[in-house]
Amino acid sequence: MTPPEYAAKVLTKFQPLLDRTPPRKLFLKDKNIFYIGGDLKFASKTTRDKMDFVRKKGGTVVPVYDPSIVTHIVTDTTPIPTLKALALKSLTEIPDHIPTVLWSWITSGNRGKLEFEWMHAAFSSRIDADSSKRSSKGKEAQFPRQVAGTVSGGVTNSSVIDDDHHPQTPSSSLHPSSAAPPFSSAANPPQRTRHASQQCNGPEGDPLAEYYALAAADQESAESNDSSDGEMPMDEVVKQSRRGFTCDQRNTDNGHCLNQGIIDKLQELMELHKEKLSDHDRWRVFSYSKTIRALRNHPVQIKSYEQARAIKGVGDKTARKIEEIIQTGELRRIDWEKTPDVESIKNFKGIYDVGPHTAYQWYNAGCRTLDDVKARKGGITLTPTQKIGVEYYDDINSRMPRSEAEQIFNKIKPIALEIDPMLFIEIMGSFRRGKADCGDIDILITRPTHDGKTHAGVIRSLLTELHVRQIITEDLATPDNFDGLEATYRGLCRLDFRSRRRRIDILAVPYESRGAALLYYTGDDIFNRAIRYKAGSMGYSLNQRGLFTAVARDPNDRRKKLTKGYVIASETEEEIFKILNVPWQEPHERVRAV
Ligand code: DCP
Ligand code: MG
C-alpha cells in the first residue's frame, strides 16, 4: 500500500476512539497534515503508525498535497524526496503559511501544547513559514472527502511526480623561497576597513552570511575545520546556484545603509543570544542574522511595523521589535536578555581552549570573573592550555598591527631558510588579505620535491630554534607527527621581551597541495564557505588538501563521506578557481565577512 492510500484509509479509522477522547488531548484538531516518511512508494509500519498517531490526536492525514487544505507538512526526509512527494520543484513553491516541520513537532504536543513550528523546522530556508499566516478562508477550509475517494481509487491528477530538480593575472603560484609575499608593505596595505555596522551589500550580496552566523554560534563546539568541506542542504544549494555564489562576485561596498539603526540594535540582541546555549537561542541567532541580512539589502528606510512585516522572512515578533526601535530608538528585549551569566560566559569563552560548555560549567561552579577562574573558585580545574589562556588573556584577545606580524614573520623566515633554503614559507590569513591588523600569524610551510627531498621534520627543527631564540614562548598544540609532511602547530610568540605575546599557527602541507592550502588559509572564512558550497553544487568537494571529484556521500547524512574521491586540482589557487568557474580574485578581494 502506498502512503497516500494508507492516509486515505486512516481518515475512516479510530472514530469511536476519537469520540471518547477528551478534547484537550486532541491537540492536532484542525490540523491537516501531509506526512512524508522515507519511502514514497510503500507505507512502512513506521509511516502507518505515525499516520495513526496523527489521527488519534484529532488531526487529519491528507493523502494528496493540496496547499489550500494542508496546514502542515511533516517530513522525515531530505528536500529532494520531500519535493517529490509534494510534486514540486523547489521548496520556495510551498506557500509561507504552510510550515515544513519534523516529526518532533507532532510529539511536542504530548507535553500538553504543540511547540512553535520554527523550533522544529525541517529546512533552515523555511524556518519562518508560519501557520498563523494562513488566511481565514484557508483556515476554515475543510478537508474534502472526495479527495480521499479518488486516492483510494488509485487515480489522482495532483499526485503526478516530477523528476528531481537539480541545480543544473594572478601571481599566487608558489615558488621556493624567492616568492615575495603578496603584500609586503606594512605601511600601505591594500586593505579594506569596514565594520560590521557599516557594511551594506546590494541585493546580490553575500547570500551565505546567514549560515555563517549560525555556524559562528556553533563554532566553539565544532571540531576542527578539517571535516568541513561545505556540504549544504540541497535546497540551499539549489537556491544559491540560482542567486550566484558570493565567491563569484568581487567584493563591493555599496555605501550607506538606510536601516543601520535597526540593524545595530538587532545585532546587539543577536550577540546576547550567541552567548547562550539553548536551541532556542541558536535559532534566534539564525533568525536575527537572516533579518539583518534582509535589512542590509533593503532599498528603502523602514518606518513602520507594516513595512518591516512586508520584508520576506520578517515575522510578527521581529517586526514588533523593529517598530519599537523605530519609535523609541531602543529595544527593551536587549536589557531583558542581559542576564547575569552573559558577561561571565563571554569572558570565559575568551580564554584559549574554553568553549561554551566549559564556560557554563565554571559559571555553574560559582565563577563570575577571570579572577574567580584564576582562584579556581568552586574547585574548577584547568587544562595546561587553558592555564596559558588565562595567563595571557589580554594578549591573546588583542589584535596586533600588521607591521608587528610582518616583523615577527621576518624574524622567522630566515631561521626557516637556514634550516632548508629550498623551503617555501609564506604568511597567510588576514595578513595575506591585506588587513591592517591581525588576530594571529598564520604561516604555511612546504617544499618542492624535485631534488628528492621534502620538508618532513623541518617543523621540529624550526620550533626548537624559535624556542631557543625566545620568539616562540608557549606551545598550545604540537603536531601528532613531527616527521610527516602535514603538521599543524599552534603557540604563542613575541617580537621581543617588551612585546605582547601573539598567537601563531604554523602549518606544513605536502607540496602538491600547496594551492588548496593557500586558498583555505587565506580565507576569509565566508569566502571559503562560499567556494566550498559552489564546489559541492558542482559535484566536487573542496578542502585544504585539494579539489576532489567522485566523493561518495552517505545519502542519510551528506556530511559523511563514504569514499575519498580523486584530487583534480590542488597545486595552485588558479587551477581551483578555474575549474570552479570562479573569477580570479587577489587575496585582498576575497574579503566577505562583516
Ligand atoms: N578558516 C576557515 N574557517 C574557519 C577558520 C579558518 O576557512 N573556521 C580559514 C580562513 C581564515 C584562515 O583559515 O582566513 C586563517 O584563520 P584565522 O582564524 O587565523 O583567521 P584570519 O587570519 O582570517 O583572521 P585573524 O586576523 O583574526 O587571524
Ligand atoms: Mg589569522
Coordinates of C-alpha atoms and ligand atoms in Angstrom, one line a residue:
M1 CA 0.0 0.0 0.0
T2 CA 1.3 3.5 -0.9
P3 CA 1.5 6.2 1.8
P4 CA -1.4 8.2 0.1
E5 CA -3.5 5.1 0.0
Y6 CA -2.9 4.4 3.7
A7 CA -3.5 8.1 4.5
A8 CA -6.9 7.9 2.9
K9 CA -7.7 4.8 4.9
V10 CA -6.7 6.4 8.2
L11 CA -9.4 9.0 7.7
T12 CA -12.1 6.5 8.5
K13 CA -10.2 4.8 11.3
F14 CA -10.4 5.5 15.1
Q15 CA -13.8 7.3 15.1
P16 CA -15.1 5.5 18.2
L17 CA -11.8 6.3 20.0
L18 CA -11.9 10.0 18.9
D19 CA -15.5 10.2 20.2
R20 CA -14.4 9.2 23.7
T21 CA -11.1 11.1 23.9
P22 CA -11.3 14.3 25.9
P23 CA -11.0 17.3 23.6
R24 CA -7.9 18.7 25.4
K25 CA -6.0 15.6 24.3
L26 CA -6.8 16.1 20.6
F27 CA -4.0 18.6 20.2
L28 CA -3.9 18.0 16.4
K29 CA -7.6 19.0 15.9
D30 CA -7.9 21.4 12.9
K31 CA -4.5 20.4 11.6
N32 CA -4.5 18.9 8.1
I33 CA -1.2 17.2 7.9
F34 CA 0.6 15.9 4.8
Y35 CA 3.1 13.4 6.1
I36 CA 6.2 12.3 4.2
G37 CA 8.2 9.3 5.5
G38 CA 11.4 8.0 3.9
D39 CA 9.8 5.6 1.4
L40 CA 7.5 7.3 -1.1
K41 CA 6.2 4.1 -2.6
F42 CA 5.4 1.9 0.3
A43 CA 3.7 2.8 3.6
S44 CA 6.1 1.2 6.1
K45 CA 5.0 0.2 9.6
T46 CA 6.6 3.4 11.0
T47 CA 4.7 5.5 8.4
R48 CA 1.4 3.7 9.2
D49 CA 2.0 4.1 13.0
K50 CA 2.7 7.8 12.5
M51 CA -0.4 8.4 10.4
D52 CA -2.5 6.5 13.0
F53 CA -1.0 8.7 15.7
V54 CA -1.9 11.9 13.9
R55 CA -5.5 10.7 13.5
K56 CA -5.7 9.5 17.2
K57 CA -4.7 13.0 18.3
G58 CA -7.5 14.6 16.2
G59 CA -5.5 15.5 13.2
T60 CA -6.3 14.8 9.5
V61 CA -3.8 13.0 7.4
V62 CA -4.1 14.5 4.0
P63 CA -3.4 11.9 1.2
V64 CA -2.7 14.4 -1.5
Y65 CA -0.8 17.6 -1.2
D66 CA -3.1 20.5 -1.8
P67 CA -1.9 23.8 -0.4
S68 CA -5.5 25.1 0.0
I69 CA -6.1 22.3 2.5
V70 CA -2.8 21.3 4.1
T71 CA -1.9 23.2 7.2
H72 CA 1.4 21.4 7.9
I73 CA 3.9 19.4 6.0
V74 CA 5.6 16.9 8.3
T75 CA 8.7 15.3 6.8
D76 CA 11.1 12.7 8.0
T77 CA 13.3 13.1 4.9
T78 CA 15.5 15.4 3.0
P79 CA 14.5 18.1 0.5
I80 CA 14.6 16.1 -2.7
P81 CA 12.2 13.2 -1.6
T82 CA 10.1 15.8 0.1
L83 CA 9.8 17.7 -3.1
K84 CA 9.0 14.5 -5.0
A85 CA 6.2 13.7 -2.6
L86 CA 4.8 17.2 -3.0
A87 CA 5.2 17.1 -6.7
L88 CA 7.1 20.4 -6.6
K89 CA 10.4 21.5 -8.0
S90 CA 11.5 23.8 -5.2
L91 CA 10.8 24.4 -1.5
T92 CA 10.1 28.1 -2.4
E93 CA 6.9 26.9 -4.1
I94 CA 5.4 25.9 -0.8
P95 CA 3.2 28.8 0.5
D96 CA 4.6 30.7 3.5
H97 CA 1.6 29.7 5.7
I98 CA 2.5 26.0 5.5
P99 CA 5.4 25.1 7.8
T100 CA 7.6 22.2 6.9
V101 CA 8.3 20.5 10.2
L102 CA 10.0 17.4 11.6
W103 CA 8.0 14.7 13.4
S104 CA 9.3 16.1 16.7
W105 CA 6.8 18.9 16.3
I106 CA 3.9 16.4 16.4
T107 CA 5.3 14.7 19.5
S108 CA 5.9 18.1 21.2
G109 CA 2.1 18.1 21.6
N110 CA 2.3 15.2 24.0
R111 CA 3.7 17.6 26.6
G112 CA 0.4 19.4 26.7
K113 CA 0.8 22.0 23.9
L114 CA 2.3 22.0 20.4
E115 CA 5.6 23.9 20.3
F116 CA 6.3 26.7 17.8
E117 CA 6.7 25.3 14.4
W118 CA 10.0 27.1 13.8
M119 CA 11.6 25.2 16.6
H120 CA 11.1 22.0 14.6
A121 CA 11.7 23.4 11.1
A122 CA 12.8 20.7 8.8
F123 CA 14.6 23.0 6.4
S124 CA 16.5 26.1 7.5
S125 CA 15.3 28.1 4.5
R126 CA 11.7 27.7 5.6
I127 CA 12.2 28.4 9.3
D128 CA 9.9 31.4 9.1
A129 CA 7.0 29.6 7.5
D130 CA 4.1 30.1 9.9
S131 CA 0.6 28.5 10.0
S132 CA -0.7 31.7 11.7
K133 CA -0.2 33.4 8.4
R134 CA -3.0 31.4 6.9
S135 CA -5.9 33.4 5.5
S136 CA -9.2 33.0 7.3
K137 CA -10.5 31.4 4.1
G138 CA -7.8 28.8 4.3
K139 CA -8.2 28.2 8.0
E140 CA -11.8 27.3 7.5
A141 CA -11.3 25.1 4.5
Q142 CA -12.4 21.6 5.4
F143 CA -10.8 18.6 4.1
P144 CA -12.9 17.4 1.1
R145 CA -13.8 13.7 1.5
Q146 CA -13.9 13.2 -2.3
V147 CA -10.2 13.7 -2.5
A148 CA -9.7 10.6 -0.3
G149 CA -12.0 8.8 -2.6
T150 CA -10.0 9.5 -5.7
V151 CA -6.8 8.4 -4.0
S152 CA -8.1 5.2 -2.7
G153 CA -9.2 4.5 -6.2
G154 CA -5.6 4.9 -7.2
V155 CA -6.1 7.8 -9.6
T156 CA -5.3 11.4 -8.8
N157 CA -4.2 14.2 -11.1
S158 CA -2.4 16.1 -8.5
S159 CA -0.1 13.4 -7.4
V160 CA 2.0 13.4 -10.6
I161 CA 5.6 13.2 -9.5
D162 CA 8.2 15.2 -11.4
D163 CA 11.8 14.3 -11.8
D164 CA 14.3 15.6 -9.3
H165 CA 15.0 19.2 -9.7
H166 CA 18.8 19.5 -9.6
P167 CA 20.7 22.7 -10.0
Q168 CA 21.7 22.0 -13.1
T169 CA 46.8 37.8 -13.8
P170 CA 47.2 36.3 -10.9
S171 CA 50.5 35.6 -9.3
S172 CA 49.9 33.4 -6.4
S173 CA 51.7 30.3 -7.7
L174 CA 54.2 29.3 -5.2
H175 CA 57.9 29.4 -5.9
P176 CA 60.5 28.3 -3.5
S177 CA 61.7 30.9 -1.0
S178 CA 62.2 33.6 -3.6
A179 CA 58.4 34.2 -3.8
A180 CA 57.7 37.6 -2.5
P181 CA 54.8 38.0 -0.1
P182 CA 51.8 39.4 -2.0
F183 CA 51.6 42.4 0.4
S184 CA 54.9 43.1 1.9
S185 CA 54.4 46.7 2.7
A186 CA 53.1 47.3 6.2
A187 CA 52.9 51.0 5.5
N188 CA 50.4 50.9 2.7
P189 CA 48.4 47.7 2.7
P190 CA 45.6 47.4 0.2
Q191 CA 43.2 46.7 3.0
R192 CA 39.5 47.4 3.4
T193 CA 38.5 49.0 6.7
R194 CA 34.9 48.1 7.3
H195 CA 33.0 47.4 10.4
A196 CA 30.0 45.1 10.7
S197 CA 27.9 48.1 11.4
Q198 CA 28.9 49.8 8.2
Q199 CA 28.6 47.2 5.7
C200 CA 25.7 47.1 3.3
N201 CA 25.6 44.7 0.4
G202 CA 23.5 45.1 -2.6
P203 CA 20.7 42.5 -3.4
E204 CA 23.4 40.3 -4.9
G205 CA 25.4 40.5 -1.7
D206 CA 26.7 37.6 0.4
P207 CA 23.9 35.0 0.4
L208 CA 25.8 32.8 2.8
A209 CA 26.2 35.1 5.7
E210 CA 23.1 33.6 7.4
Y211 CA 24.7 30.2 7.6
Y212 CA 27.9 31.8 8.8
A213 CA 26.1 33.4 11.7
L214 CA 24.6 30.1 12.7
A215 CA 27.9 28.4 12.4
A216 CA 29.5 31.1 14.4
A217 CA 27.2 30.4 17.2
D218 CA 28.2 26.8 16.9
Q219 CA 31.8 27.4 16.4
E220 CA 33.3 26.5 19.7
S221 CA 31.6 23.2 20.0
A222 CA 32.6 22.3 16.5
E223 CA 35.6 20.0 15.8
S224 CA 38.4 21.4 13.7
N225 CA 37.7 22.6 10.2
D226 CA 39.3 19.6 8.7
S227 CA 36.0 17.8 8.2
S228 CA 34.2 20.9 7.0
D229 CA 34.0 20.8 3.2
G230 CA 31.0 22.9 2.8
E231 CA 28.3 20.3 2.3
M232 CA 25.0 22.2 2.5
P233 CA 21.4 21.1 2.2
M234 CA 20.4 20.5 -1.4
D235 CA 17.6 23.1 -1.2
E236 CA 20.1 25.7 -0.2
V237 CA 22.5 24.6 -3.0
V238 CA 19.6 25.0 -5.5
K239 CA 18.8 28.4 -4.1
Q240 CA 22.4 29.6 -4.0
S241 CA 23.2 28.4 -7.5
R242 CA 20.3 30.4 -8.8
R243 CA 21.3 33.5 -7.0
G244 CA 25.0 33.1 -7.6
F245 CA 27.7 32.4 -5.0
T246 CA 29.3 35.1 -3.1
C247 CA 32.8 33.9 -4.2
D248 CA 31.8 34.7 -7.8
Q249 CA 31.4 38.4 -7.2
R250 CA 34.3 40.7 -6.4
N251 CA 33.5 42.3 -3.1
T252 CA 32.0 45.8 -3.4
D253 CA 30.9 48.2 -0.8
N254 CA 27.6 49.8 -1.6
G255 CA 27.9 52.7 0.7
H256 CA 25.3 53.9 3.2
C257 CA 22.8 51.5 4.8
L258 CA 19.3 53.0 5.3
N259 CA 18.4 50.8 8.2
Q260 CA 21.6 50.9 10.1
G261 CA 20.0 52.0 13.4
I262 CA 17.7 49.0 13.4
I263 CA 20.5 46.6 12.3
D264 CA 22.7 47.8 15.2
K265 CA 20.0 47.0 17.8
L266 CA 19.1 43.7 16.4
Q267 CA 22.8 42.8 16.2
E268 CA 23.3 43.7 19.8
L269 CA 20.4 41.4 20.7
M270 CA 21.8 38.6 18.5
E271 CA 25.2 38.9 20.2
L272 CA 23.5 38.2 23.5
H273 CA 21.7 35.1 22.2
K274 CA 25.1 33.9 20.8
E275 CA 26.4 33.7 24.4
K276 CA 23.6 31.3 25.4
L277 CA 23.4 27.6 24.9
S278 CA 19.8 26.6 24.2
D279 CA 18.4 25.6 20.9
H280 CA 16.0 28.5 21.2
D281 CA 18.9 30.9 21.4
R282 CA 20.6 29.3 18.5
W283 CA 17.5 29.7 16.4
R284 CA 17.2 33.3 17.5
V285 CA 20.8 33.9 16.2
F286 CA 19.9 32.3 12.9
S287 CA 16.6 34.2 12.6
Y288 CA 18.1 37.6 13.5
S289 CA 21.0 37.1 11.2
K290 CA 18.6 36.5 8.4
T291 CA 16.6 39.6 9.2
I292 CA 19.8 41.7 9.5
R293 CA 20.9 40.5 6.1
A294 CA 17.5 41.3 4.6
L295 CA 17.6 44.8 6.2
R296 CA 21.1 45.4 4.8
N297 CA 19.8 44.7 1.3
H298 CA 16.6 46.6 1.7
P299 CA 16.5 49.6 -0.6
V300 CA 14.2 51.8 1.5
Q301 CA 14.2 53.0 5.0
I302 CA 11.8 51.0 7.2
K303 CA 9.4 53.4 9.0
S304 CA 6.5 51.1 10.2
Y305 CA 5.6 47.7 11.5
E306 CA 3.8 47.0 8.2
Q307 CA 6.9 47.8 6.2
A308 CA 9.0 45.6 8.4
R309 CA 6.5 42.8 8.1
A310 CA 6.5 43.0 4.4
I311 CA 10.1 42.0 4.2
K312 CA 10.5 38.3 3.4
G313 CA 11.4 36.3 6.4
V314 CA 10.5 39.0 9.0
G315 CA 7.8 37.6 11.3
D316 CA 5.4 39.3 13.6
K317 CA 7.7 39.4 16.7
T318 CA 10.7 40.7 14.9
A319 CA 8.6 43.3 13.1
R320 CA 7.3 44.5 16.5
K321 CA 10.9 44.8 17.7
I322 CA 11.7 46.8 14.6
E323 CA 8.7 49.0 15.3
E324 CA 9.9 49.6 18.9
I325 CA 13.4 50.6 17.6
I326 CA 11.9 53.0 15.1
Q327 CA 9.6 54.6 17.7
T328 CA 11.9 54.7 20.7
G329 CA 15.4 54.2 19.4
E330 CA 15.7 51.4 22.0
L331 CA 14.9 47.7 22.3
R332 CA 13.8 46.6 25.7
R333 CA 14.5 43.0 24.9
I334 CA 18.2 43.7 25.0
D335 CA 18.2 44.5 28.7
W336 CA 16.0 41.5 29.3
E337 CA 18.4 39.2 27.6
K338 CA 21.4 40.7 29.5
T339 CA 21.1 38.0 32.1
P340 CA 24.0 37.9 34.7
D341 CA 25.6 34.9 33.0
V342 CA 26.1 36.6 29.7
E343 CA 29.1 38.8 30.6
S344 CA 30.8 36.0 32.5
I345 CA 30.3 33.4 29.8
K346 CA 31.6 35.8 27.2
N347 CA 34.8 36.5 29.3
F348 CA 35.3 32.8 29.9
K349 CA 34.9 31.9 26.2
G350 CA 37.7 34.5 25.5
I351 CA 40.1 32.1 27.3
Y352 CA 42.0 30.0 24.8
D353 CA 40.6 26.5 24.6
V354 CA 37.4 27.3 26.5
G355 CA 34.2 26.6 24.7
P356 CA 30.6 27.3 25.8
H357 CA 30.2 24.1 27.8
T358 CA 33.2 24.7 29.9
A359 CA 32.3 28.3 30.3
Y360 CA 28.8 27.3 31.7
Q361 CA 30.4 24.6 33.9
W362 CA 32.6 27.2 35.5
Y363 CA 29.7 29.6 35.8
N364 CA 27.6 26.9 37.5
A365 CA 30.5 26.2 39.8
G366 CA 30.2 29.8 41.0
C367 CA 32.9 31.6 38.9
R368 CA 31.9 35.0 37.7
T369 CA 35.2 36.7 36.8
L370 CA 38.6 35.8 35.4
D371 CA 39.9 36.3 39.0
D372 CA 37.4 33.6 40.1
V373 CA 38.8 31.3 37.4
K374 CA 42.4 32.1 38.4
A375 CA 41.4 31.3 42.1
R376 CA 39.9 28.0 40.9
K377 CA 36.7 29.1 42.6
G378 CA 34.2 26.2 43.0
G379 CA 37.1 23.7 42.6
I380 CA 37.2 24.0 38.8
T381 CA 40.2 22.6 37.0
L382 CA 42.0 24.0 34.0
T383 CA 43.9 22.2 31.2
P384 CA 47.5 23.3 30.6
T385 CA 46.4 25.3 27.5
Q386 CA 43.6 26.9 29.4
K387 CA 46.1 28.0 32.1
I388 CA 48.2 29.7 29.4
G389 CA 45.0 31.1 28.0
V390 CA 44.2 32.7 31.4
E391 CA 47.7 34.0 32.0
Y392 CA 47.9 35.7 28.6
Y393 CA 44.2 36.6 28.3
D394 CA 44.7 40.2 27.3
D395 CA 47.5 39.5 24.9
I396 CA 45.6 36.7 23.1
N397 CA 42.4 38.8 22.9
S398 CA 44.1 41.8 21.3
R399 CA 44.9 42.1 17.7
M400 CA 48.4 43.1 16.5
P401 CA 49.2 45.8 14.0
R402 CA 50.1 44.4 10.6
S403 CA 53.6 45.8 10.9
E404 CA 54.2 43.7 14.0
A405 CA 53.0 40.5 12.3
E406 CA 55.4 41.3 9.4
Q407 CA 58.3 41.9 11.7
I408 CA 57.8 38.6 13.6
F409 CA 57.5 36.8 10.2
N410 CA 60.6 38.5 9.0
K411 CA 62.5 37.0 12.0
I412 CA 61.1 33.6 11.5
K413 CA 61.5 33.3 7.7
P414 CA 65.4 33.5 7.7
I415 CA 65.6 31.0 10.5
A416 CA 63.5 28.5 8.5
L417 CA 65.6 29.1 5.4
E418 CA 68.7 28.5 7.4
I419 CA 67.3 25.0 8.1
D420 CA 66.5 24.4 4.4
P421 CA 67.0 27.1 1.8
M422 CA 64.5 25.3 -0.6
L423 CA 61.6 25.8 1.8
F424 CA 58.5 27.7 0.7
I425 CA 57.4 29.8 3.7
E426 CA 54.5 32.2 3.4
I427 CA 52.3 34.2 5.7
M428 CA 48.6 33.7 5.1
G429 CA 45.3 34.6 6.8
S430 CA 44.2 38.2 7.4
F431 CA 47.8 39.4 6.7
R432 CA 47.7 38.0 3.1
R433 CA 44.3 39.6 2.6
G434 CA 46.0 42.9 3.4
K435 CA 44.2 43.6 6.7
A436 CA 45.6 46.4 8.9
D437 CA 45.5 44.3 12.0
C438 CA 45.9 40.6 12.6
G439 CA 44.4 38.3 15.2
D440 CA 47.3 35.8 14.8
I441 CA 50.1 34.9 12.4
D442 CA 49.3 32.0 10.0
I443 CA 52.4 30.6 8.4
L444 CA 52.4 28.0 5.6
I445 CA 55.4 25.8 5.0
T446 CA 56.1 23.4 2.2
R447 CA 59.0 22.4 -0.1
P448 CA 59.4 21.3 -3.8
T449 CA 60.4 17.7 -4.1
H450 CA 62.2 17.6 -7.5
D451 CA 65.6 17.0 -5.7
G452 CA 64.2 14.1 -3.9
K453 CA 64.0 15.9 -0.6
T454 CA 60.9 17.0 1.4
H455 CA 60.2 19.3 4.4
A456 CA 59.4 16.3 6.7
G457 CA 60.9 17.1 10.1
V458 CA 61.5 20.8 9.4
I459 CA 58.8 21.9 11.8
R460 CA 60.6 20.1 14.7
S461 CA 63.9 21.9 14.0
L462 CA 62.2 25.2 13.4
L463 CA 60.3 25.1 16.6
T464 CA 63.4 24.1 18.6
E465 CA 65.2 27.1 17.1
L466 CA 62.3 29.5 17.7
H467 CA 62.1 28.4 21.3
V468 CA 65.9 28.9 21.7
R469 CA 65.7 32.4 20.3
Q470 CA 62.6 33.1 22.5
I471 CA 60.5 34.0 19.6
I472 CA 58.1 31.2 20.4
T473 CA 57.3 31.4 24.1
E474 CA 54.5 28.8 24.8
D475 CA 53.2 25.8 22.9
L476 CA 49.4 25.4 22.7
A477 CA 49.2 22.4 20.3
T478 CA 52.0 20.4 18.8
P479 CA 51.8 18.1 15.8
D480 CA 50.9 14.5 16.4
N481 CA 53.6 13.5 13.9
F482 CA 56.5 15.9 13.6
D483 CA 58.0 13.8 10.8
G484 CA 55.0 13.8 8.4
L485 CA 54.5 16.2 5.5
E486 CA 51.3 17.5 7.1
A487 CA 51.7 19.1 10.5
T488 CA 49.9 21.8 12.5
Y489 CA 51.4 23.8 15.3
R490 CA 49.7 26.4 17.5
G491 CA 51.5 28.5 20.1
L492 CA 52.4 32.0 21.4
C493 CA 55.2 34.1 20.1
R494 CA 56.6 37.6 20.6
L495 CA 58.6 40.2 18.8
D496 CA 60.9 40.9 21.7
F497 CA 60.8 40.7 25.5
R498 CA 58.9 44.0 25.8
S499 CA 56.2 43.0 23.4
R500 CA 52.8 41.3 24.0
R501 CA 52.5 37.6 23.2
R502 CA 50.8 36.8 19.9
R503 CA 49.1 33.7 18.6
I504 CA 51.0 31.9 15.9
D505 CA 49.9 28.9 13.8
I506 CA 52.4 27.1 11.6
L507 CA 51.1 24.6 9.0
A508 CA 53.1 22.3 6.9
V509 CA 51.5 20.7 3.8
P510 CA 52.7 18.4 1.0
Y511 CA 54.0 20.5 -1.9
E512 CA 51.3 19.2 -4.3
S513 CA 48.5 20.5 -2.1
R514 CA 50.0 24.0 -1.6
G515 CA 47.4 25.8 -3.8
A516 CA 44.5 24.3 -1.9
A517 CA 46.2 25.1 1.4
L518 CA 47.0 28.6 0.4
L519 CA 43.4 29.1 -0.7
Y520 CA 42.0 27.7 2.5
Y521 CA 44.3 29.5 5.0
T522 CA 44.0 32.8 3.2
G523 CA 40.2 32.9 3.6
D524 CA 38.3 34.8 4.6
D525 CA 36.1 32.1 6.1
I526 CA 32.9 33.2 4.4
F527 CA 34.7 33.3 1.1
N528 CA 35.9 29.8 1.8
R529 CA 32.4 28.6 2.7
A530 CA 31.0 30.0 -0.5
I531 CA 33.6 28.5 -2.7
R532 CA 33.2 25.1 -1.0
Y533 CA 29.5 25.3 -1.4
K534 CA 29.9 26.1 -5.0
A535 CA 32.3 23.1 -5.4
G536 CA 29.6 21.0 -3.7
S537 CA 26.9 22.2 -6.0
M538 CA 29.1 21.2 -9.0
G539 CA 29.6 17.7 -7.6
Y540 CA 33.1 18.3 -6.2
S541 CA 34.4 18.5 -2.7
L542 CA 37.0 21.2 -1.8
N543 CA 39.1 21.2 1.3
Q544 CA 42.6 22.4 2.3
R545 CA 44.1 19.4 0.6
G546 CA 42.6 19.8 -2.8
L547 CA 39.6 19.8 -5.1
F548 CA 38.2 16.3 -5.2
T549 CA 35.8 14.5 -7.6
A550 CA 33.8 11.3 -7.2
V551 CA 33.4 11.7 -3.5
A552 CA 30.5 9.3 -2.5
R553 CA 28.4 10.5 0.5
D554 CA 26.1 8.8 2.8
P555 CA 22.6 9.7 1.5
N556 CA 21.2 9.9 5.0
D557 CA 23.9 12.3 6.2
R558 CA 25.5 14.2 3.3
R559 CA 28.3 15.4 5.6
K560 CA 29.6 11.8 5.9
K561 CA 32.0 10.8 3.1
L562 CA 31.9 7.2 2.1
T563 CA 34.9 7.5 -0.3
K564 CA 37.7 10.0 -0.6
G565 CA 37.4 10.6 -4.3
Y566 CA 40.2 11.8 -6.5
V567 CA 42.1 15.1 -6.5
I568 CA 41.6 17.0 -9.7
A569 CA 43.3 20.3 -8.6
S570 CA 45.5 21.3 -5.6
E571 CA 48.8 22.7 -6.8
T572 CA 47.7 26.3 -7.5
E573 CA 44.9 28.5 -6.5
E574 CA 44.3 29.5 -10.1
E575 CA 43.5 26.0 -11.3
I576 CA 41.0 25.6 -8.5
F577 CA 39.3 28.9 -9.3
K578 CA 39.3 27.9 -13.0
I579 CA 37.6 24.5 -12.6
L580 CA 35.0 26.0 -10.3
N581 CA 34.5 28.9 -12.7
V582 CA 35.2 31.5 -10.0
P583 CA 36.7 34.7 -11.5
W584 CA 40.2 35.2 -10.2
Q585 CA 40.5 37.3 -7.1
E586 CA 43.6 38.6 -5.4
P587 CA 43.7 37.8 -1.7
H588 CA 42.5 41.3 -0.7
E589 CA 39.5 40.9 -2.9
R590 CA 38.4 37.8 -1.0
V591 CA 37.0 39.7 2.0
R592 CA 33.4 38.8 2.7
A593 CA 33.0 38.9 6.4
V594 CA 31.4 41.9 8.0
Ligands
DCP1 N1 39.5 29.3 8.2 C1 38.3 28.9 7.7 N2 37.3 28.5 8.5 C2 37.5 28.6 9.9 C3 38.7 29.1 10.4 C4 39.7 29.4 9.5 O1 38.1 28.8 6.5 N3 36.5 28.3 10.7 C5 40.5 29.7 7.2 C6 40.1 31.1 6.7 C7 40.9 32.0 7.5 C8 42.2 31.2 7.7 O2 41.8 29.9 7.8 O3 41.1 33.3 6.9 C9 43.0 31.7 8.9 O4 42.3 31.5 10.1 P1 42.3 32.7 11.2 O5 41.4 32.2 12.3 O6 43.7 33.0 11.5 O7 41.6 33.9 10.5 P2 42.2 35.2 9.8 O8 43.6 35.1 9.7 O9 41.4 35.4 8.6 O10 41.8 36.3 10.8 P3 42.5 36.8 12.1 O11 43.2 38.2 11.8 O12 41.5 37.0 13.2 O13 43.6 35.8 12.5
MG2 MG 44.9 34.6 11.2

